[in-house]
PDB file of C-alpha atoms in Angstrom:
ATOM      1  CA  UNK A   1     101.195-104.412  43.713  1.00 90.00           C
ATOM      2  CA  UNK A   2     104.858-105.261  42.672  1.00 90.00           C
ATOM      3  CA  UNK A   3     105.727-106.230  46.121  1.00 94.00           C
ATOM      4  CA  UNK A   4     103.280-108.384  46.421  1.00 92.00           C
ATOM      5  CA  UNK A   5     103.955-110.145  42.696  1.00 91.00           C
ATOM      6  CA  UNK A   6     107.372-110.301  43.634  1.00 92.00           C
ATOM      7  CA  UNK A   7     107.204-111.683  46.367  1.00 93.00           C
ATOM      8  CA  UNK A   8     104.452-114.752  45.583  1.00 92.00           C
ATOM      9  CA  UNK A   9     101.763-113.984  46.849  1.00 92.00           C
ATOM     10  CA  UNK A  10     100.353-112.351  43.411  1.00 93.00           C
ATOM     11  CA  UNK A  11     100.192-113.502  40.552  1.00 94.00           C
ATOM     12  CA  UNK A  12     101.048-111.615  36.662  1.00 92.00           C
ATOM     13  CA  UNK A  13      98.659-113.086  33.868  1.00 92.00           C
ATOM     14  CA  UNK A  14      99.591-111.000  30.882  1.00 88.00           C
ATOM     15  CA  UNK A  15     100.247-106.603  30.214  1.00 90.00           C
ATOM     16  CA  UNK A  16      96.892-105.391  33.004  1.00 92.00           C
ATOM     17  CA  UNK A  17      95.444-109.235  34.482  1.00 92.00           C
ATOM     18  CA  UNK A  18      96.705-110.142  38.318  1.00 92.00           C
ATOM     19  CA  UNK A  19      95.272-112.375  40.517  1.00 92.00           C
ATOM     20  CA  UNK A  20      95.310-112.363  44.019  1.00 92.00           C
ATOM     21  CA  UNK A  21      95.469-116.632  44.618  1.00 90.00           C
ATOM     22  CA  UNK A  22      97.304-118.683  42.946  1.00 91.00           C
ATOM     23  CA  UNK A  23      96.426-121.571  40.240  1.00 90.00           C
ATOM     24  CA  UNK A  24      94.443-121.057  37.015  1.00 91.00           C
ATOM     25  CA  UNK A  25      91.942-118.201  36.253  1.00 91.00           C
ATOM     26  CA  UNK A  26      88.272-118.862  36.921  1.00 93.00           C
ATOM     27  CA  UNK A  27      85.215-118.904  33.862  1.00 93.00           C
ATOM     28  CA  UNK A  28      84.697-114.796  35.219  1.00 94.00           C
ATOM     29  CA  UNK A  29      87.951-113.514  35.370  1.00 95.00           C
ATOM     30  CA  UNK A  30      88.921-115.209  32.068  1.00 95.00           C
ATOM     31  CA  UNK A  31      86.716-113.526  30.599  1.00 96.00           C
ATOM     32  CA  UNK A  32      87.310-110.263  32.517  1.00 96.00           C
ATOM     33  CA  UNK A  33      91.386-111.161  30.999  1.00 95.00           C
ATOM     34  CA  UNK A  34      90.095-110.965  28.176  1.00 95.00           C
ATOM     35  CA  UNK A  35      88.922-107.842  27.693  1.00 95.00           C
ATOM     36  CA  UNK A  36      91.728-106.408  29.353  1.00 95.00           C
ATOM     37  CA  UNK A  37      94.742-107.929  27.258  1.00 94.00           C
ATOM     38  CA  UNK A  38      92.582-107.670  24.082  1.00 94.00           C
ATOM     39  CA  UNK A  39      93.456-103.926  23.137  1.00 91.00           C
ATOM     40  CA  UNK A  40      91.505-100.433  24.521  1.00 92.00           C
ATOM     41  CA  UNK A  41      87.783-100.972  23.818  1.00 93.00           C
ATOM     42  CA  UNK A  42      87.466-104.651  23.367  1.00 95.00           C
ATOM     43  CA  UNK A  43      84.474-106.335  24.554  1.00 97.00           C
ATOM     44  CA  UNK A  44      82.999-109.923  24.996  1.00 97.00           C
ATOM     45  CA  UNK A  45      80.968-110.899  21.744  1.00 97.00           C
ATOM     46  CA  UNK A  46      78.979-113.544  20.545  1.00 95.00           C
ATOM     47  CA  UNK A  47      78.469-116.393  22.699  1.00 96.00           C
ATOM     48  CA  UNK A  48      81.105-114.964  25.125  1.00 97.00           C
ATOM     49  CA  UNK A  49      79.162-112.229  25.530  1.00 97.00           C
ATOM     50  CA  UNK A  50      75.929-114.292  25.903  1.00 97.00           C
ATOM     51  CA  UNK A  51      77.321-116.154  29.332  1.00 96.00           C
ATOM     52  CA  UNK A  52      78.604-113.085  30.558  1.00 96.00           C
ATOM     53  CA  UNK A  53      74.985-112.488  30.234  1.00 95.00           C
ATOM     54  CA  UNK A  54      73.793-115.443  32.008  1.00 95.00           C
ATOM     55  CA  UNK A  55      73.607-118.244  29.605  1.00 95.00           C
ATOM     56  CA  UNK A  56      73.102-121.534  30.674  1.00 94.00           C
ATOM     57  CA  UNK A  57      73.190-124.858  28.824  1.00 90.00           C
ATOM     58  CA  UNK A  58      76.004-124.371  25.962  1.00 92.00           C
ATOM     59  CA  UNK A  59      80.531-123.361  26.539  1.00 89.00           C
ATOM     60  CA  UNK A  60      82.583-121.995  24.469  1.00 91.00           C
ATOM     61  CA  UNK A  61      85.151-123.303  22.797  1.00 90.00           C
ATOM     62  CA  UNK A  62      87.084-120.014  22.838  1.00 94.00           C
ATOM     63  CA  UNK A  63      86.286-116.012  24.206  1.00 97.00           C
ATOM     64  CA  UNK A  64      85.547-113.496  21.120  1.00 97.00           C
ATOM     65  CA  UNK A  65      86.371-110.236  21.709  1.00 97.00           C
ATOM     66  CA  UNK A  66      85.326-106.969  19.303  1.00 96.00           C
ATOM     67  CA  UNK A  67      87.995-104.095  19.136  1.00 96.00           C
ATOM     68  CA  UNK A  68      87.530-101.256  16.922  1.00 95.00           C
ATOM     69  CA  UNK A  69      89.865-101.242  13.933  1.00 93.00           C
ATOM     70  CA  UNK A  70      92.007 -98.431  14.722  1.00 91.00           C
ATOM     71  CA  UNK A  71      93.292 -99.506  18.266  1.00 91.00           C
ATOM     72  CA  UNK A  72      95.903-101.999  18.579  1.00 89.00           C
ATOM     73  CA  UNK A  73      95.101-105.538  19.840  1.00 90.00           C
ATOM     74  CA  UNK A  74      96.886-108.165  21.370  1.00 90.00           C
ATOM     75  CA  UNK A  75      96.937-112.065  20.604  1.00 89.00           C
ATOM     76  CA  UNK A  76      96.059-113.835  23.538  1.00 91.00           C
ATOM     77  CA  UNK A  77      95.393-117.930  23.738  1.00 91.00           C
ATOM     78  CA  UNK A  78      92.017-118.783  23.698  1.00 93.00           C
ATOM     79  CA  UNK A  79      90.568-115.062  22.634  1.00 96.00           C
ATOM     80  CA  UNK A  80      89.544-114.825  18.691  1.00 96.00           C
ATOM     81  CA  UNK A  81      89.636-111.395  18.223  1.00 95.00           C
ATOM     82  CA  UNK A  82      87.320-109.254  15.311  1.00 95.00           C
ATOM     83  CA  UNK A  83      88.149-105.855  14.478  1.00 94.00           C
ATOM     84  CA  UNK A  84      85.559-103.792  13.703  1.00 93.00           C
ATOM     85  CA  UNK A  85      84.685-100.309  11.590  1.00 91.00           C
ATOM     86  CA  UNK A  86      81.990 -99.703  13.288  1.00 90.00           C
ATOM     87  CA  UNK A  87      81.257-101.189  17.064  1.00 92.00           C
ATOM     88  CA  UNK A  88      77.806-102.521  17.986  1.00 89.00           C
ATOM     89  CA  UNK A  89      75.471-101.660  20.973  1.00 88.00           C
ATOM     90  CA  UNK A  90      76.942-102.493  24.334  1.00 93.00           C
ATOM     91  CA  UNK A  91      76.271-103.635  27.663  1.00 93.00           C
ATOM     92  CA  UNK A  92      78.553-101.919  29.951  1.00 88.00           C
ATOM     93  CA  UNK A  93      76.999-102.633  33.433  1.00 91.00           C
ATOM     94  CA  UNK A  94      79.579-105.435  34.398  1.00 92.00           C
ATOM     95  CA  UNK A  95      82.279-107.033  32.050  1.00 95.00           C
ATOM     96  CA  UNK A  96      81.505-105.136  28.857  1.00 96.00           C
ATOM     97  CA  UNK A  97      79.804-106.689  25.848  1.00 97.00           C
ATOM     98  CA  UNK A  98      77.798-107.200  22.480  1.00 96.00           C
ATOM     99  CA  UNK A  99      73.594-106.365  23.830  1.00 96.00           C
ATOM    100  CA  UNK A 100      73.078-109.870  23.145  1.00 96.00           C
ATOM    101  CA  UNK A 101      70.355-110.299  20.454  1.00 95.00           C
ATOM    102  CA  UNK A 102      73.350-108.846  18.483  1.00 95.00           C
ATOM    103  CA  UNK A 103      75.235-111.049  20.244  1.00 96.00           C
ATOM    104  CA  UNK A 104      73.099-114.562  19.447  1.00 95.00           C
ATOM    105  CA  UNK A 105      73.618-113.894  16.268  1.00 94.00           C
ATOM    106  CA  UNK A 106      77.285-113.479  16.245  1.00 94.00           C
ATOM    107  CA  UNK A 107      77.791-116.248  18.034  1.00 94.00           C
ATOM    108  CA  UNK A 108      75.213-118.063  15.107  1.00 93.00           C
ATOM    109  CA  UNK A 109      77.272-116.889  12.140  1.00 92.00           C
ATOM    110  CA  UNK A 110      80.182-118.025  14.020  1.00 93.00           C
ATOM    111  CA  UNK A 111      79.361-121.766  15.604  1.00 93.00           C
ATOM    112  CA  UNK A 112      81.313-124.945  14.485  1.00 92.00           C
ATOM    113  CA  UNK A 113      78.079-125.994  13.261  1.00 91.00           C
ATOM    114  CA  UNK A 114      73.990-125.640  11.824  1.00 90.00           C
ATOM    115  CA  UNK A 115      73.777-127.534  14.948  1.00 90.00           C
ATOM    116  CA  UNK A 116      75.651-125.625  17.630  1.00 93.00           C
ATOM    117  CA  UNK A 117      74.473-122.217  15.730  1.00 92.00           C
ATOM    118  CA  UNK A 118      70.332-123.793  16.288  1.00 90.00           C
ATOM    119  CA  UNK A 119      71.112-124.201  19.594  1.00 91.00           C
ATOM    120  CA  UNK A 120      72.512-121.153  20.527  1.00 93.00           C
ATOM    121  CA  UNK A 121      69.635-118.786  18.405  1.00 91.00           C
ATOM    122  CA  UNK A 122      66.685-121.667  20.534  1.00 89.00           C
ATOM    123  CA  UNK A 123      68.679-120.920  24.526  1.00 90.00           C
ATOM    124  CA  UNK A 124      69.012-117.338  24.080  1.00 93.00           C
ATOM    125  CA  UNK A 125      65.290-116.802  23.100  1.00 89.00           C
ATOM    126  CA  UNK A 126      64.764-119.658  25.197  1.00 86.00           C
ATOM    127  CA  UNK A 127      66.933-118.636  28.712  1.00 90.00           C
ATOM    128  CA  UNK A 128      64.971-114.948  28.077  1.00 91.00           C
ATOM    129  CA  UNK A 129      68.265-112.890  26.972  1.00 94.00           C
ATOM    130  CA  UNK A 130      66.349-110.816  24.725  1.00 93.00           C
ATOM    131  CA  UNK A 131      62.881-111.668  22.692  1.00 91.00           C
ATOM    132  CA  UNK A 132      62.336-112.971  19.537  1.00 89.00           C
ATOM    133  CA  UNK A 133      61.068-109.536  19.069  1.00 90.00           C
ATOM    134  CA  UNK A 134      64.760-107.768  18.546  1.00 93.00           C
ATOM    135  CA  UNK A 135      66.311-110.999  17.762  1.00 93.00           C
ATOM    136  CA  UNK A 136      64.532-111.119  14.629  1.00 90.00           C
ATOM    137  CA  UNK A 137      65.533-107.232  13.805  1.00 91.00           C
ATOM    138  CA  UNK A 138      69.156-107.349  14.927  1.00 91.00           C
ATOM    139  CA  UNK A 139      69.413-109.600  12.135  1.00 89.00           C
ATOM    140  CA  UNK A 140      67.775-108.439   9.582  1.00 85.00           C
ATOM    141  CA  UNK A 141      69.142-104.791  10.411  1.00 83.00           C
ATOM    142  CA  UNK A 142      72.716-106.221  10.347  1.00 72.00           C
ATOM    143  CA  UNK A 143      75.556-107.261   8.611  1.00 67.00           C
ATOM    144  CA  UNK A 144      74.265-110.935   6.901  1.00 63.00           C
ATOM    145  CA  UNK A 145      78.286-112.508   5.679  1.00 62.00           C
ATOM    146  CA  UNK A 146      79.808-115.968   6.245  1.00 68.00           C
ATOM    147  CA  UNK A 147      79.493-119.545   5.028  1.00 76.00           C
ATOM    148  CA  UNK A 148      76.392-120.358   7.648  1.00 79.00           C
ATOM    149  CA  UNK A 149      74.362-116.949   6.413  1.00 84.00           C
ATOM    150  CA  UNK A 150      71.841-119.136   4.621  1.00 85.00           C
ATOM    151  CA  UNK A 151      71.463-121.760   8.129  1.00 87.00           C
ATOM    152  CA  UNK A 152      70.782-119.084  10.204  1.00 88.00           C
ATOM    153  CA  UNK A 153      68.791-116.790   7.973  1.00 85.00           C
ATOM    154  CA  UNK A 154      66.018-119.790   7.786  1.00 83.00           C
ATOM    155  CA  UNK A 155      66.827-120.468  11.994  1.00 86.00           C
ATOM    156  CA  UNK A 156      66.358-117.104  12.314  1.00 87.00           C
ATOM    157  CA  UNK A 157      62.878-117.641  11.188  1.00 82.00           C
ATOM    158  CA  UNK A 158      62.466-120.245  12.396  1.00 80.00           C
ATOM    159  CA  UNK A 159      62.425-119.757  16.023  1.00 81.00           C
ATOM    160  CA  UNK A 160      60.937-115.641  15.671  1.00 81.00           C
ATOM    161  CA  UNK A 161      58.488-116.163  13.506  1.00 70.00           C
ATOM    162  CA  UNK A 162      56.727-118.766  13.048  1.00 60.00           C
ATOM    163  CA  UNK A 163      53.509-117.916  10.238  1.00 53.00           C
ATOM    164  CA  UNK A 164      56.420-117.005   7.198  1.00 55.00           C
ATOM    165  CA  UNK A 165      58.593-120.078   8.960  1.00 53.00           C
ATOM    166  CA  UNK A 166      55.088-122.490   7.977  1.00 56.00           C
ATOM    167  CA  UNK A 167      55.486-120.233   5.536  1.00 54.00           C
ATOM    168  CA  UNK A 168      58.563-120.950   3.855  1.00 51.00           C
ATOM    169  CA  UNK A 169      58.254-124.468   4.390  1.00 66.00           C
ATOM    170  CA  UNK A 170      57.900-126.493   1.538  1.00 77.00           C
ATOM    171  CA  UNK A 171      56.266-129.440   2.999  1.00 84.00           C
ATOM    172  CA  UNK A 172      54.765-131.068  -0.152  1.00 84.00           C
ATOM    173  CA  UNK A 173      57.890-131.059  -1.198  1.00 86.00           C
ATOM    174  CA  UNK A 174      59.125-132.924   1.020  1.00 89.00           C
ATOM    175  CA  UNK A 175      56.609-135.271   0.547  1.00 92.00           C
ATOM    176  CA  UNK A 176      56.143-135.256  -3.355  1.00 91.00           C
ATOM    177  CA  UNK A 177      60.411-136.008  -2.449  1.00 92.00           C
ATOM    178  CA  UNK A 178      59.487-138.972  -0.799  1.00 92.00           C
ATOM    179  CA  UNK A 179      56.779-140.680  -2.801  1.00 93.00           C
ATOM    180  CA  UNK A 180      54.104-139.798  -0.720  1.00 93.00           C
ATOM    181  CA  UNK A 181      50.897-138.368  -1.766  1.00 92.00           C
ATOM    182  CA  UNK A 182      50.627-134.982  -0.895  1.00 88.00           C
ATOM    183  CA  UNK A 183      48.423-133.770   2.269  1.00 89.00           C
ATOM    184  CA  UNK A 184      45.924-131.624   2.911  1.00 85.00           C
ATOM    185  CA  UNK A 185      47.113-128.584   4.338  1.00 76.00           C
ATOM    186  CA  UNK A 186      46.160-125.876   7.012  1.00 66.00           C
ATOM    187  CA  UNK A 187      43.320-128.839   7.081  1.00 68.00           C
ATOM    188  CA  UNK A 188      40.324-127.752   9.997  1.00 70.00           C
ATOM    189  CA  UNK A 189      38.889-129.943  11.721  1.00 71.00           C
ATOM    190  CA  UNK A 190      35.995-130.167  14.006  1.00 70.00           C
ATOM    191  CA  UNK A 191      38.130-130.685  17.727  1.00 63.00           C
ATOM    192  CA  UNK A 192      36.088-130.741  21.477  1.00 65.00           C
ATOM    193  CA  UNK A 193      36.839-127.044  22.051  1.00 63.00           C
ATOM    194  CA  UNK A 194      35.663-125.639  18.837  1.00 63.00           C
ATOM    195  CA  UNK A 195      37.434-125.746  15.087  1.00 72.00           C
ATOM    196  CA  UNK A 196      41.066-127.319  15.088  1.00 71.00           C
ATOM    197  CA  UNK A 197      43.359-126.376  11.887  1.00 73.00           C
ATOM    198  CA  UNK A 198      46.228-129.162  11.131  1.00 82.00           C
ATOM    199  CA  UNK A 199      49.553-128.154   9.376  1.00 82.00           C
ATOM    200  CA  UNK A 200      49.404-131.636   6.947  1.00 88.00           C
ATOM    201  CA  UNK A 201      47.211-134.354   7.498  1.00 89.00           C
ATOM    202  CA  UNK A 202      46.228-137.527   5.176  1.00 92.00           C
ATOM    203  CA  UNK A 203      42.608-138.495   5.641  1.00 88.00           C
ATOM    204  CA  UNK A 204      41.195-141.224   4.792  1.00 88.00           C
ATOM    205  CA  UNK A 205      44.220-142.783   6.715  1.00 93.00           C
ATOM    206  CA  UNK A 206      44.110-140.708   9.882  1.00 91.00           C
ATOM    207  CA  UNK A 207      47.896-139.206   9.434  1.00 93.00           C
ATOM    208  CA  UNK A 208      48.204-135.958  11.019  1.00 92.00           C
ATOM    209  CA  UNK A 209      51.661-133.932  11.304  1.00 91.00           C
ATOM    210  CA  UNK A 210      51.790-130.869  12.977  1.00 88.00           C
ATOM    211  CA  UNK A 211      54.705-128.872  12.246  1.00 85.00           C
ATOM    212  CA  UNK A 212      56.405-126.137  15.372  1.00 80.00           C
ATOM    213  CA  UNK A 213      57.895-122.990  14.735  1.00 68.00           C
ATOM    214  CA  UNK A 214      59.756-121.809  17.608  1.00 57.00           C
ATOM    215  CA  UNK A 215      56.391-119.960  18.211  1.00 54.00           C
ATOM    216  CA  UNK A 216      54.813-123.233  20.134  1.00 48.00           C
ATOM    217  CA  UNK A 217      57.442-123.141  22.604  1.00 55.00           C
ATOM    218  CA  UNK A 218      56.574-119.337  24.682  1.00 49.00           C
ATOM    219  CA  UNK A 219      54.013-118.362  27.556  1.00 49.00           C
ATOM    220  CA  UNK A 220      51.141-121.759  27.498  1.00 49.00           C
ATOM    221  CA  UNK A 221      51.355-122.979  23.717  1.00 61.00           C
ATOM    222  CA  UNK A 222      52.150-126.211  24.792  1.00 66.00           C
ATOM    223  CA  UNK A 223      49.420-127.301  27.418  1.00 76.00           C
ATOM    224  CA  UNK A 224      47.545-126.079  23.533  1.00 73.00           C
ATOM    225  CA  UNK A 225      49.310-127.893  21.867  1.00 73.00           C
ATOM    226  CA  UNK A 226      48.898-130.991  24.047  1.00 77.00           C
ATOM    227  CA  UNK A 227      45.323-131.035  24.414  1.00 75.00           C
ATOM    228  CA  UNK A 228      45.037-130.440  20.650  1.00 79.00           C
ATOM    229  CA  UNK A 229      47.273-133.632  20.185  1.00 80.00           C
ATOM    230  CA  UNK A 230      45.582-135.910  23.138  1.00 80.00           C
ATOM    231  CA  UNK A 231      41.862-135.210  21.617  1.00 81.00           C
ATOM    232  CA  UNK A 232      42.957-136.014  17.804  1.00 83.00           C
ATOM    233  CA  UNK A 233      44.882-139.020  19.079  1.00 81.00           C
ATOM    234  CA  UNK A 234      41.895-140.309  21.388  1.00 82.00           C
ATOM    235  CA  UNK A 235      39.931-140.140  18.050  1.00 82.00           C
ATOM    236  CA  UNK A 236      42.015-142.303  16.599  1.00 85.00           C
ATOM    237  CA  UNK A 237      44.141-140.092  14.727  1.00 88.00           C
ATOM    238  CA  UNK A 238      48.203-140.784  14.524  1.00 92.00           C
ATOM    239  CA  UNK A 239      49.759-137.282  15.297  1.00 91.00           C
ATOM    240  CA  UNK A 240      53.999-137.545  14.791  1.00 92.00           C
ATOM    241  CA  UNK A 241      54.868-133.695  15.572  1.00 89.00           C
ATOM    242  CA  UNK A 242      58.743-132.027  13.516  1.00 88.00           C
ATOM    243  CA  UNK A 243      59.569-128.756  15.100  1.00 84.00           C
ATOM    244  CA  UNK A 244      60.624-126.589  12.323  1.00 83.00           C
ATOM    245  CA  UNK A 245      63.969-126.449  13.420  1.00 82.00           C
ATOM    246  CA  UNK A 246      64.271-130.260  12.879  1.00 83.00           C
ATOM    247  CA  UNK A 247      64.002-130.467   9.585  1.00 84.00           C
ATOM    248  CA  UNK A 248      66.409-127.546   8.344  1.00 82.00           C
ATOM    249  CA  UNK A 249      68.969-130.089  10.862  1.00 86.00           C
ATOM    250  CA  UNK A 250      67.839-133.563  10.063  1.00 87.00           C
ATOM    251  CA  UNK A 251      64.370-133.992   7.270  1.00 88.00           C
ATOM    252  CA  UNK A 252      65.656-137.108   6.472  1.00 92.00           C
ATOM    253  CA  UNK A 253      65.273-138.590   9.628  1.00 93.00           C
ATOM    254  CA  UNK A 254      62.175-136.669  10.501  1.00 93.00           C
ATOM    255  CA  UNK A 255      60.797-137.844   6.503  1.00 94.00           C
ATOM    256  CA  UNK A 256      62.179-141.230   7.695  1.00 95.00           C
ATOM    257  CA  UNK A 257      58.865-141.653  10.174  1.00 95.00           C
ATOM    258  CA  UNK A 258      56.759-139.545   8.257  1.00 95.00           C
ATOM    259  CA  UNK A 259      57.172-142.613   5.744  1.00 96.00           C
ATOM    260  CA  UNK A 260      56.816-145.303   8.330  1.00 95.00           C
ATOM    261  CA  UNK A 261      54.067-143.929   9.367  1.00 95.00           C
ATOM    262  CA  UNK A 262      52.079-143.142   5.964  1.00 96.00           C
ATOM    263  CA  UNK A 263      53.420-146.739   5.021  1.00 95.00           C
ATOM    264  CA  UNK A 264      51.801-148.462   8.074  1.00 94.00           C
ATOM    265  CA  UNK A 265      48.896-146.855   8.260  1.00 94.00           C
ATOM    266  CA  UNK A 266      47.829-146.808   4.601  1.00 93.00           C
ATOM    267  CA  UNK A 267      47.670-151.031   4.777  1.00 91.00           C
ATOM    268  CA  UNK A 268      45.758-150.766   7.810  1.00 89.00           C
ATOM    269  CA  UNK A 269      43.405-148.849   6.376  1.00 85.00           C
ATOM    270  CA  UNK A 270      42.706-151.552   3.005  1.00 75.00           C
TER     271      UNK A 270
END
């Protein structure tokens, strides 16, 4: 190995990393380098662990690595080290990394914004790197600290437990704050295929608001939602759909739409 390096055919990238090709390291090689160079017992964590597990659609701004607190560690450019008294459960096949559900919780807690945290949590479930049940259990079973804890707590529930998310959401309160009369909640109407439960409805003006928890994206739920919405529209209702995460991230703009629709339909029905 020393001869190859001296001859200029192999290239040193730290204390334990040697590349057999010139130029910057490829992304997967960078992940391995972060493990080898950070210290004994190091494993990928956060978004980097999700990336190694196959996450698509999100590029981590840095590589997060967890190492046992008792072990020596070494600083590496572009790598953020988390020293832990108790190491989380890891996947040892391939690049050593924290299990996806716990890595997602960590990544969301370390995210640069609420929007980034929500994106990570949505992607990990949508791409089936873990299940909603495992993600919810990982969140509830771990230490929940940091400035983003309240939002991540709400977002995990929104994505993983639709019934609880809608139960905790005070949509009527949002309406009151904007000067709107309270809608009927869980209104029941007769649809073409039986009874339909509507999240919020102003019957007198024909306005319906459907608030979608994360469960609306699972399995064939989008098909059922589309059929139900189309039936309502054909029968003359105006239907607004609001992802519950949307109300967490940008409630003002969504409520602006509700106010505009309510004002227009109120004038038309007068």
